[in-house]
Amino acid sequence: MFARLSLAAIAIALVSGCSTPSPVLGGKNISYGDSKAVELVTNEFGSTDLQMIAESMTRSLAQSGVLHGRPVVQVYDVKNKTSEYIDTREITTSIKTQLMKSGVARFASDNTDMQSQVDQLKLQNQSGLYKKKTVAKTGNMIAAKYRLEGSISSIVKRSSDYKDVFYKFSLQLVDVESGLAEWMDEKEIRKTTER
């Protein structure tokens, strides 16, 4: 009986120990926020803009019907035609992630990851380090049916009282074999600051 009580007491102590809140380290002026909350700290490109673009483009492309049968798509980084630094790779990654989650497309190594893919195949096939039956064979990569590419541009207007920034994001899906654009869409965002 004593052994049963001791085991039960240990189990309760372990469970209650797991529910003890972890201490918080750091400054008093730092806190977590809602990652989906509208962010209007400045009128520069921000997280809300990225989320709106990715959601709008993903929804439009998924509903277009062009991606019937889960074709293979190669994604190219969005071209930044604005005067500010924008990590356009994050825009394409968000769009790619949402399309992958929706199950409407498969993705080939994109233009920036292709060298890593080639390097891995060379390492496996030419180094002699791997068992032959586990080596990925060269010549078996799946070619993309479509390429997804786009750009973001901005127009900035200033007066003594206002600063207005207009962003235009354009994206298109191009059939690799024919060169025809099969789908296009754009998202516009305007942000105005009163001085």
Short mmCIF file of C-alpha atoms in Angstrom, two decimals:
data_model
loop_
_atom_site.label_atom_id
_atom_site.label_comp_id
_atom_site.label_asym_id
_atom_site.label_seq_id
_atom_site.Cartn_x
_atom_site.Cartn_y
_atom_site.Cartn_z
CA MET A 1 0.00 0.00 0.00
CA PHE A 2 2.83 2.38 0.91
CA ALA A 3 4.54 1.69 -2.43
CA ARG A 4 1.30 2.48 -4.28
CA LEU A 5 0.91 5.72 -2.36
CA SER A 6 4.49 6.72 -3.09
CA LEU A 7 4.09 6.04 -6.83
CA ALA A 8 0.84 8.01 -6.88
CA ALA A 9 2.48 10.90 -5.01
CA ILE A 10 5.41 10.93 -7.44
CA ALA A 11 3.04 10.90 -10.43
CA ILE A 12 1.05 13.83 -8.98
CA ALA A 13 4.25 15.75 -8.26
CA LEU A 14 5.50 15.18 -11.82
CA VAL A 15 2.20 16.25 -13.37
CA SER A 16 1.87 19.32 -11.19
CA GLY A 17 5.54 20.16 -11.81
CA CYS A 18 4.88 20.21 -15.56
CA SER A 19 2.10 22.74 -15.15
CA THR A 20 4.22 25.24 -13.25
CA PRO A 21 4.60 28.36 -15.38
CA SER A 22 8.08 29.03 -16.70
CA PRO A 23 9.79 32.19 -15.51
CA VAL A 24 9.93 35.11 -17.92
CA LEU A 25 13.28 36.70 -18.63
CA GLY A 26 13.85 40.08 -20.19
CA GLY A 27 12.71 43.66 -20.21
CA LYS A 28 9.47 44.99 -18.85
CA ASN A 29 8.51 46.80 -22.07
CA ILE A 30 8.50 43.69 -24.27
CA SER A 31 5.44 41.55 -24.84
CA TYR A 32 4.03 39.10 -27.35
CA GLY A 33 1.37 40.35 -29.72
CA ASP A 34 -1.13 38.70 -32.02
CA SER A 35 0.75 37.79 -35.21
CA LYS A 36 -2.48 38.31 -37.19
CA ALA A 37 -3.25 41.72 -35.68
CA VAL A 38 -3.16 44.70 -38.04
CA GLU A 39 0.26 46.32 -37.77
CA LEU A 40 0.38 50.06 -38.43
CA VAL A 41 3.62 51.14 -36.81
CA THR A 42 4.79 52.95 -39.98
CA ASN A 43 3.55 53.26 -43.54
CA GLU A 44 6.41 51.09 -44.80
CA PHE A 45 5.80 47.52 -45.97
CA GLY A 46 5.01 45.37 -42.93
CA SER A 47 3.73 42.02 -41.67
CA THR A 48 0.06 42.82 -42.30
CA ASP A 49 0.87 43.71 -45.92
CA LEU A 50 2.75 40.44 -46.38
CA GLN A 51 -0.14 38.44 -44.89
CA MET A 52 -2.78 40.24 -46.99
CA ILE A 53 -0.81 39.68 -50.20
CA ALA A 54 -0.11 36.02 -49.49
CA GLU A 55 -3.72 35.25 -48.52
CA SER A 56 -5.20 37.16 -51.47
CA MET A 57 -2.89 35.59 -54.06
CA THR A 58 -3.19 32.08 -52.66
CA ARG A 59 -6.98 32.24 -52.62
CA SER A 60 -7.12 33.64 -56.16
CA LEU A 61 -4.73 31.06 -57.61
CA ALA A 62 -6.30 28.12 -55.77
CA GLN A 63 -9.80 29.12 -56.92
CA SER A 64 -8.75 29.72 -60.53
CA GLY A 65 -8.81 26.02 -61.38
CA VAL A 66 -5.50 26.24 -63.26
CA LEU A 67 -3.78 24.02 -60.70
CA HIS A 68 -6.10 21.07 -61.37
CA GLY A 69 -4.31 17.76 -60.70
CA ARG A 70 -1.64 19.22 -58.37
CA PRO A 71 0.90 20.24 -61.06
CA VAL A 72 4.53 20.92 -60.25
CA VAL A 73 5.33 24.63 -59.91
CA GLN A 74 8.70 26.35 -59.69
CA VAL A 75 8.64 29.57 -57.68
CA TYR A 76 10.84 32.53 -58.53
CA ASP A 77 11.55 35.25 -55.99
CA VAL A 78 9.36 38.32 -56.29
CA LYS A 79 11.22 41.28 -57.82
CA ASN A 80 11.39 44.29 -55.50
CA LYS A 81 10.80 47.44 -57.57
CA THR A 82 10.22 49.66 -54.53
CA SER A 83 12.68 52.12 -53.00
CA GLU A 84 12.65 50.28 -49.65
CA TYR A 85 14.13 46.98 -48.54
CA ILE A 86 11.48 44.26 -48.64
CA ASP A 87 12.34 40.61 -48.05
CA THR A 88 10.44 39.35 -51.08
CA ARG A 89 11.55 35.79 -50.35
CA GLU A 90 9.16 35.84 -47.38
CA ILE A 91 6.27 36.79 -49.66
CA THR A 92 6.94 33.87 -52.01
CA THR A 93 7.54 31.50 -49.10
CA SER A 94 4.18 32.45 -47.55
CA ILE A 95 2.36 31.96 -50.86
CA LYS A 96 4.13 28.65 -51.46
CA THR A 97 3.38 27.43 -47.92
CA GLN A 98 -0.31 28.27 -48.16
CA LEU A 99 -0.63 26.61 -51.58
CA MET A 100 1.16 23.52 -50.26
CA LYS A 101 -1.17 23.36 -47.23
CA SER A 102 -4.22 23.63 -49.49
CA GLY A 103 -2.96 20.65 -51.50
CA VAL A 104 -3.41 22.26 -54.93
CA ALA A 105 0.22 22.19 -56.09
CA ARG A 106 3.57 20.52 -55.67
CA PHE A 107 6.79 22.48 -55.84
CA ALA A 108 10.08 21.85 -57.59
CA SER A 109 13.28 23.24 -56.13
CA ASP A 110 13.01 26.95 -56.71
CA ASN A 111 15.59 29.07 -58.46
CA THR A 112 17.52 29.80 -55.25
CA ASP A 113 17.41 26.23 -53.87
CA MET A 114 18.29 24.44 -57.11
CA GLN A 115 22.03 24.59 -56.43
CA SER A 116 21.51 22.87 -53.06
CA GLN A 117 19.55 20.12 -54.81
CA VAL A 118 22.28 19.64 -57.42
CA ASP A 119 24.99 19.64 -54.74
CA GLN A 120 23.16 16.95 -52.75
CA LEU A 121 22.77 14.74 -55.82
CA LYS A 122 26.48 15.14 -56.65
CA LEU A 123 27.47 14.35 -53.07
CA GLN A 124 25.41 11.18 -53.01
CA ASN A 125 26.45 9.98 -56.47
CA GLN A 126 30.11 11.02 -56.69
CA SER A 127 31.52 10.93 -53.16
CA GLY A 128 31.39 7.17 -52.60
CA LEU A 129 30.18 7.81 -49.04
CA TYR A 130 26.71 6.25 -49.37
CA LYS A 131 25.37 2.73 -49.89
CA LYS A 132 24.52 2.39 -53.57
CA LYS A 133 20.97 1.16 -52.95
CA THR A 134 20.16 4.32 -50.90
CA VAL A 135 21.62 6.87 -53.33
CA ALA A 136 19.15 9.18 -55.09
CA LYS A 137 19.52 8.65 -58.81
CA THR A 138 20.32 11.57 -61.10
CA GLY A 139 17.98 12.31 -63.96
CA ASN A 140 14.82 11.71 -61.91
CA MET A 141 13.95 15.22 -60.80
CA ILE A 142 10.44 16.26 -61.83
CA ALA A 143 10.35 19.27 -64.15
CA ALA A 144 7.92 22.07 -63.39
CA LYS A 145 4.83 22.53 -65.54
CA TYR A 146 4.47 26.14 -64.37
CA ARG A 147 6.64 28.91 -63.02
CA LEU A 148 5.27 31.44 -60.54
CA GLU A 149 6.82 34.90 -60.68
CA GLY A 150 5.93 38.42 -59.70
CA SER A 151 6.93 41.87 -58.59
CA ILE A 152 6.13 44.51 -56.00
CA SER A 153 6.33 48.21 -56.82
CA SER A 154 5.43 51.38 -54.96
CA ILE A 155 4.55 54.99 -55.57
CA VAL A 156 5.38 57.39 -52.74
CA LYS A 157 3.84 60.87 -52.55
CA ARG A 158 4.68 63.46 -49.91
CA SER A 159 3.32 66.82 -48.91
CA SER A 160 3.95 68.95 -45.84
CA ASP A 161 1.03 67.21 -44.09
CA TYR A 162 0.88 63.68 -45.57
CA LYS A 163 2.93 60.78 -46.81
CA ASP A 164 1.07 58.36 -49.06
CA VAL A 165 2.54 55.00 -50.11
CA PHE A 166 0.80 52.91 -52.75
CA TYR A 167 2.00 49.31 -53.18
CA LYS A 168 1.11 47.13 -56.13
CA PHE A 169 1.88 43.41 -56.01
CA SER A 170 1.58 41.42 -59.25
CA LEU A 171 1.89 37.67 -59.63
CA GLN A 172 1.58 35.40 -62.65
CA LEU A 173 1.63 31.68 -63.37
CA VAL A 174 3.32 30.83 -66.68
CA ASP A 175 3.18 27.50 -68.51
CA VAL A 176 6.86 26.54 -68.94
CA GLU A 177 6.38 24.69 -72.25
CA SER A 178 4.16 27.18 -74.06
CA GLY A 179 5.31 30.38 -72.36
CA LEU A 180 1.66 31.41 -71.95
CA ALA A 181 0.51 33.15 -68.79
CA GLU A 182 -2.27 30.94 -67.43
CA TRP A 183 -3.19 33.09 -64.42
CA MET A 184 -2.48 36.63 -63.21
CA ASP A 185 -3.61 38.72 -60.30
CA GLU A 186 -2.59 41.79 -58.39
CA LYS A 187 -3.14 43.22 -54.93
CA GLU A 188 -3.02 46.93 -54.15
CA ILE A 189 -2.35 48.46 -50.73
CA ARG A 190 -2.43 52.16 -49.82
CA LYS A 191 -0.98 53.49 -46.55
CA THR A 192 -1.25 57.16 -45.58
CA THR A 193 0.44 58.91 -42.68
CA GLU A 194 -0.63 62.33 -41.42
CA ARG A 195 2.32 64.33 -40.08
#
